[in-house]
CSV table of C-alpha atoms in Angstrom, one decimal:
chain,number,residue,atom,x,y,z
J,1,GLY,CA,0.0,0.0,0.3
J,2,LEU,CA,2.6,2.4,0.5
J,3,MET,CA,4.5,1.5,-2.8
J,4,LEU,CA,1.6,2.0,-4.0
J,5,ALA,CA,0.8,5.3,-2.6
J,6,ALA,CA,4.7,6.9,-3.0
J,7,SER,CA,4.3,5.7,-6.9
J,8,ARG,CA,1.5,7.8,-7.3
J,9,SER,CA,2.2,10.7,-5.6
J,10,ALA,CA,5.6,10.9,-7.5
J,11,LYS,CA,3.6,10.0,-10.9
J,12,VAL,CA,1.3,13.4,-9.3
J,13,ALA,CA,4.7,15.5,-9.1
J,14,ASP,CA,5.8,15.0,-12.5
J,15,GLU,CA,3.0,15.5,-13.8
J,16,ALA,CA,2.9,18.6,-12.1
J,17,VAL,CA,6.6,19.5,-13.7
J,18,ASN,CA,5.1,18.6,-16.8
J,19,LEU,CA,2.5,21.2,-17.2
J,20,PHE,CA,4.5,23.8,-15.7
J,21,GLN,CA,6.9,23.5,-17.5
J,22,SER,CA,4.3,23.9,-20.6
J,23,VAL,CA,3.5,27.0,-19.1
J,24,LEU,CA,7.5,27.4,-18.9
J,25,ARG,CA,7.5,27.2,-23.1
J,26,SER,CA,5.8,29.6,-24.2
J,27,ARG,CA,6.2,32.2,-20.6
J,28,ASP,CA,9.9,31.6,-19.4
J,29,ASP,CA,9.4,34.4,-17.5
J,30,ASP,CA,6.9,33.5,-14.6
J,31,SER,CA,8.9,33.1,-11.7
J,32,ILE,CA,5.8,31.4,-10.1
J,33,CYS,CA,6.4,28.5,-12.2
J,34,TRP,CA,9.8,28.2,-12.1
J,35,GLU,CA,8.8,28.1,-7.3
J,36,GLN,CA,7.1,25.5,-7.9
J,37,ILE,CA,9.2,23.4,-9.7
J,38,GLY,CA,11.4,24.1,-7.3
J,39,LEU,CA,9.8,22.8,-4.3
J,40,ILE,CA,8.2,19.9,-6.3
J,41,TYR,CA,12.2,19.3,-7.2
J,42,PHE,CA,13.6,19.8,-3.6
J,43,ARG,CA,10.3,17.1,-1.7
J,44,GLN,CA,11.7,14.1,-4.7
J,45,GLY,CA,15.8,14.7,-3.8
J,46,LYS,CA,15.8,16.4,-7.2
J,47,PHE,CA,18.4,18.9,-5.0
J,48,ARG,CA,21.1,20.2,-8.2
J,49,ALA,CA,17.1,20.5,-9.9
J,50,SER,CA,15.7,22.2,-7.5
J,51,VAL,CA,19.2,24.8,-7.0
J,52,LYS,CA,18.8,25.7,-10.5
J,53,ALA,CA,15.3,26.4,-10.5
J,54,PHE,CA,15.0,28.1,-7.9
J,55,GLY,CA,18.0,30.6,-9.0
J,56,ARG,CA,16.0,31.2,-11.6
J,57,VAL,CA,13.3,32.8,-9.9
J,58,ILE,CA,15.9,34.8,-8.2
J,59,GLU,CA,17.0,36.1,-12.1
J,60,LEU,CA,13.2,37.0,-12.3
J,61,ASP,CA,13.0,38.7,-8.6
J,62,ALA,CA,15.7,39.2,-6.8
J,63,ALA,CA,13.8,39.9,-3.7
J,64,ARG,CA,11.8,36.5,-2.9
J,65,PRO,CA,12.1,35.5,0.4
J,66,LEU,CA,11.6,32.7,-0.5
J,67,ALA,CA,13.4,31.2,-3.7
J,68,HIS,CA,16.4,32.5,-1.7
J,69,CYS,CA,15.2,30.1,1.5
J,70,GLN,CA,14.8,26.7,-0.6
J,71,ARG,CA,17.5,27.6,-2.3
J,72,ALA,CA,20.2,27.5,1.0
J,73,TRP,CA,18.1,24.3,1.9
J,74,SER,CA,18.9,22.6,-0.7
J,75,PHE,CA,22.5,24.0,-1.3
J,76,LEU,CA,22.7,22.4,3.0
J,77,THR,CA,20.8,19.0,1.9
J,78,MET,CA,23.9,18.7,-0.6
J,79,GLY,CA,26.8,20.3,2.4
J,80,MET,CA,27.7,23.2,0.6
J,81,PHE,CA,28.2,24.9,3.3
J,82,ASP,CA,29.1,27.9,2.7
J,83,GLU,CA,26.9,28.6,-0.3
J,84,ALA,CA,23.5,27.5,2.3
J,85,GLU,CA,24.4,30.1,5.1
J,86,ALA,CA,25.1,32.7,2.7
J,87,ALA,CA,21.1,31.8,0.9
J,88,PHE,CA,19.9,31.8,4.1
J,89,SER,CA,21.5,35.4,5.3
J,90,ARG,CA,20.5,36.7,2.4
J,91,THR,CA,16.6,35.6,3.1
J,92,LEU,CA,17.0,37.0,6.8
J,93,GLU,CA,18.2,40.7,4.7
J,94,LEU,CA,14.5,40.2,2.5
J,95,GLN,CA,12.3,39.5,5.6
J,96,ALA,CA,13.8,39.4,8.8
J,97,ASP,CA,11.8,37.8,11.0
J,98,ALA,CA,12.0,34.4,8.6
J,99,ALA,CA,11.8,31.9,11.4
J,100,ALA,CA,13.1,28.9,8.1
J,101,ALA,CA,16.2,30.9,8.1
J,102,HIS,CA,17.0,31.3,11.6
J,103,PHE,CA,16.3,27.3,11.9
J,104,GLY,CA,18.3,27.0,9.1
J,105,LEU,CA,20.9,29.0,9.8
J,106,ALA,CA,21.5,26.9,12.8
J,107,ALA,CA,21.5,23.7,11.0
J,108,CYS,CA,23.2,24.6,8.7
J,109,ALA,CA,26.3,25.6,11.9
J,110,HIS,CA,25.6,22.3,13.1
J,111,SER,CA,26.3,20.3,9.8
J,112,ALA,CA,29.4,22.2,8.9
J,113,GLY,CA,30.8,21.3,12.3
J,114,LEU,CA,29.9,18.0,12.1
J,115,ALA,CA,32.0,17.6,8.6
J,116,LEU,CA,34.4,20.2,10.0
J,117,MET,CA,35.2,17.4,13.6
J,118,ALA,CA,34.6,14.6,10.8
J,119,GLN,CA,38.5,16.2,9.1
J,120,GLY,CA,39.9,17.0,12.0
J,121,TYR,CA,39.5,20.2,12.8
J,122,LEU,CA,39.0,20.4,16.0
J,123,ASP,CA,38.7,24.7,16.9
J,124,ARG,CA,36.9,25.3,13.4
J,125,ALA,CA,34.4,22.0,14.2
J,126,LEU,CA,34.2,23.6,18.3
J,127,ALA,CA,33.4,27.1,17.0
J,128,ARG,CA,31.0,26.0,14.9
J,129,GLN,CA,29.0,23.9,17.0
J,130,THR,CA,28.8,26.9,19.8
J,131,ASP,CA,27.4,29.1,16.9
J,132,ALA,CA,24.9,26.5,16.2
J,133,LEU,CA,23.6,26.2,19.8
J,134,THR,CA,23.4,30.2,20.2
J,135,ARG,CA,21.7,30.1,17.5
J,136,LEU,CA,19.3,27.6,18.0
J,137,GLN,CA,18.7,28.7,21.8
J,138,ALA,CA,17.4,32.7,20.2
J,139,PHE,CA,15.1,30.6,17.8
J,140,LEU,CA,13.9,28.8,21.1
J,141,ALA,CA,13.3,31.9,22.8
J,142,GLN,CA,11.3,33.1,19.9
J,143,HIS,CA,9.6,30.0,19.7
J,144,GLU,CA,8.2,28.6,22.4
J,145,ASP,CA,5.8,26.3,20.5
J,146,ALA,CA,8.5,25.2,18.8
J,147,ASP,CA,7.7,21.7,17.3
J,148,GLY,CA,10.1,18.4,17.0
J,149,SER,CA,12.2,19.1,14.5
J,150,VAL,CA,13.8,21.6,16.4
J,151,HIS,CA,14.3,20.4,20.0
J,152,LYS,CA,15.9,17.0,17.9
J,153,LEU,CA,18.5,19.4,16.1
J,154,LEU,CA,18.8,20.9,19.8
J,155,GLY,CA,19.6,17.8,20.6
J,156,ASP,CA,21.9,16.8,17.7
J,157,ILE,CA,24.4,19.7,18.9
J,158,CYS,CA,24.2,19.4,22.3
J,159,VAL,CA,25.1,15.5,21.9
J,160,ALA,CA,28.2,17.5,19.5
J,161,LEU,CA,29.2,19.0,22.0
J,162,TYR,CA,29.4,16.7,24.2
J,163,ALA,CA,31.7,15.0,22.6
J,164,PHE,CA,34.0,18.0,23.0
J,165,PRO,CA,36.6,17.4,26.3
J,166,ALA,CA,35.2,19.3,28.9
J,167,HIS,CA,37.6,22.0,28.8
J,168,MET,CA,37.2,23.2,25.8
J,169,ARG,CA,33.0,22.7,25.6
J,170,PRO,CA,30.9,25.6,26.5
J,171,ALA,CA,30.2,25.5,30.7
J,172,ASP,CA,26.7,25.6,29.9
J,173,VAL,CA,25.1,23.4,27.0
J,174,PRO,CA,22.2,22.1,28.2
J,175,SER,CA,21.3,18.4,28.7
J,176,ALA,CA,21.1,17.0,26.0
J,177,LEU,CA,18.6,14.2,27.8
J,178,ASP,CA,16.6,17.3,28.2
J,179,ALA,CA,16.7,18.6,24.4
J,180,PHE,CA,15.6,15.0,23.4
J,181,ALA,CA,13.0,14.6,26.0
J,182,HIS,CA,10.9,17.2,24.0
J,183,LEU,CA,10.2,14.6,21.3
J,184,GLY,CA,8.0,12.5,23.9
J,185,GLY,CA,7.3,14.5,26.5
J,186,ASP,CA,6.8,12.8,29.4
J,187,ARG,CA,6.3,9.8,27.9
J,188,ILE,CA,9.8,9.6,27.0
J,189,VAL,CA,10.3,5.9,28.3
J,190,GLU,CA,6.9,4.6,26.1
J,191,GLY,CA,8.1,6.7,22.8
J,192,ALA,CA,11.8,5.7,22.6
J,193,HIS,CA,10.9,3.5,19.9
J,194,ALA,CA,9.9,6.6,18.0
J,195,PHE,CA,13.5,7.6,18.2
J,196,PRO,CA,15.7,5.1,18.5
J,197,ASP,CA,18.5,7.3,16.4
J,198,GLU,CA,18.9,9.7,18.6
J,199,LEU,CA,18.5,7.4,21.8
J,200,ARG,CA,21.6,5.9,20.5
J,201,ASP,CA,23.5,8.5,19.8
J,202,VAL,CA,23.2,10.8,22.8
J,203,GLY,CA,23.6,7.5,24.6
J,204,VAL,CA,26.4,6.7,23.5
J,205,LEU,CA,28.6,9.9,22.6
J,206,GLY,CA,27.6,10.7,26.6
J,207,ALA,CA,28.9,7.3,28.1
J,208,ALA,CA,32.3,7.8,25.8
J,209,VAL,CA,32.9,11.3,26.8
J,210,GLY,CA,31.4,11.3,30.3
J,211,ASP,CA,28.5,13.7,29.8
J,212,GLY,CA,27.4,14.7,33.2
J,213,GLY,CA,24.7,15.7,31.5
J,214,GLY,CA,22.7,13.4,31.1
J,215,GLY,CA,24.0,10.8,28.4
J,216,GLN,CA,24.6,8.1,31.2
J,217,ALA,CA,20.9,8.2,31.8
J,218,VAL,CA,20.3,7.9,28.1
J,219,PHE,CA,22.4,5.5,27.2
J,220,GLN,CA,20.6,3.0,30.4
J,221,LEU,CA,17.2,4.4,28.9
J,222,ALA,CA,18.2,3.0,24.7
J,223,ALA,CA,19.9,-0.1,26.2
J,224,GLN,CA,16.3,-1.3,27.9
J,225,VAL,CA,14.0,-0.3,25.2
J,226,GLU,CA,17.2,-2.5,22.3
J,227,VAL,CA,18.6,0.2,20.6
J,228,ALA,CA,21.5,0.4,21.4
J,229,HIS,CA,24.8,-1.9,23.2
J,230,VAL,CA,28.4,-1.0,25.7
J,231,GLY,CA,30.3,-2.5,22.2
J,232,ASP,CA,29.0,1.1,20.7
J,233,ALA,CA,30.4,2.9,23.4
J,234,GLN,CA,34.0,1.1,23.0
J,235,SER,CA,33.9,2.2,19.5
J,236,VAL,CA,33.1,6.2,19.6
J,237,ALA,CA,35.9,6.6,22.3
J,238,GLU,CA,38.0,5.0,20.6
J,239,GLY,CA,37.3,7.3,17.5
J,240,PHE,CA,37.3,10.2,19.1
J,241,GLY,CA,40.0,9.3,20.7
J,242,GLN,CA,39.0,9.3,23.9
J,243,VAL,CA,38.1,6.2,26.3
J,244,GLY,CA,35.2,6.6,28.8
J,245,GLU,CA,36.7,6.0,32.8
J,246,GLU,CA,34.7,6.4,36.0
J,247,SER,CA,36.6,9.5,36.9
J,248,GLY,CA,36.7,11.5,33.7
J,249,HIS,CA,38.2,10.6,30.2
J,250,ARG,CA,41.2,11.6,28.1
J,251,GLY,CA,41.5,13.1,25.1
J,252,GLY,CA,43.4,12.8,21.9
J,253,GLY,CA,43.5,12.1,18.3
J,254,LEU,CA,41.2,15.3,17.0
J,255,GLN,CA,44.0,18.0,15.2
J,256,VAL,CA,43.3,21.3,17.2
J,257,GLU,CA,44.7,24.1,14.9
């Protein structure tokens, strides 16, 4: 049933693109059509095509915030962080209260930080994750009713920051447990199966680096719902050049610029 529904949805999307393209064959300067094509391509995962479509919108109407913002999300999904950040910033120049762009800048900083950490650039990675945390906390202060995706990003940022030695990371990093708890509210245990990856990630990293903000508790919870294994903590610890100990951890293995 799901496969059939997905197939039908894809067919409808393709038909919509064909319809918009037929209009553009006679009127290539219709920014609305280009914008709709860009949105469809984005939803289909055709991010390069989406960037081109929104680029055409911007050529026709450079002051269109939605086009800049959606183009930024396409860039971000492709790992083009500088381009994404520039497009999100341009969105805010045009519309200062564009919530999606504020959220996007936090997401961009977090993703860029992960990429830098994977390359071993510890200082730059820490700066990006700290920026991500600052931006997202400011976003949450203005949007108290933010949905689960915002709290998930906050949890992901906290996980990333707790991967750094305690003497390097900001002193006021929130508990990753508290951030992820928003995904399930008070029913975090009952809802654990709905987000096993989040529990595993924060639990494994927390156990590996001695997260005093709740990582150990989440790791134990994750083990209870069979989404994590004790061996994972050791592999993550070795990957970061750190070994979890009862009294703390020892660092190393990452390049400090």
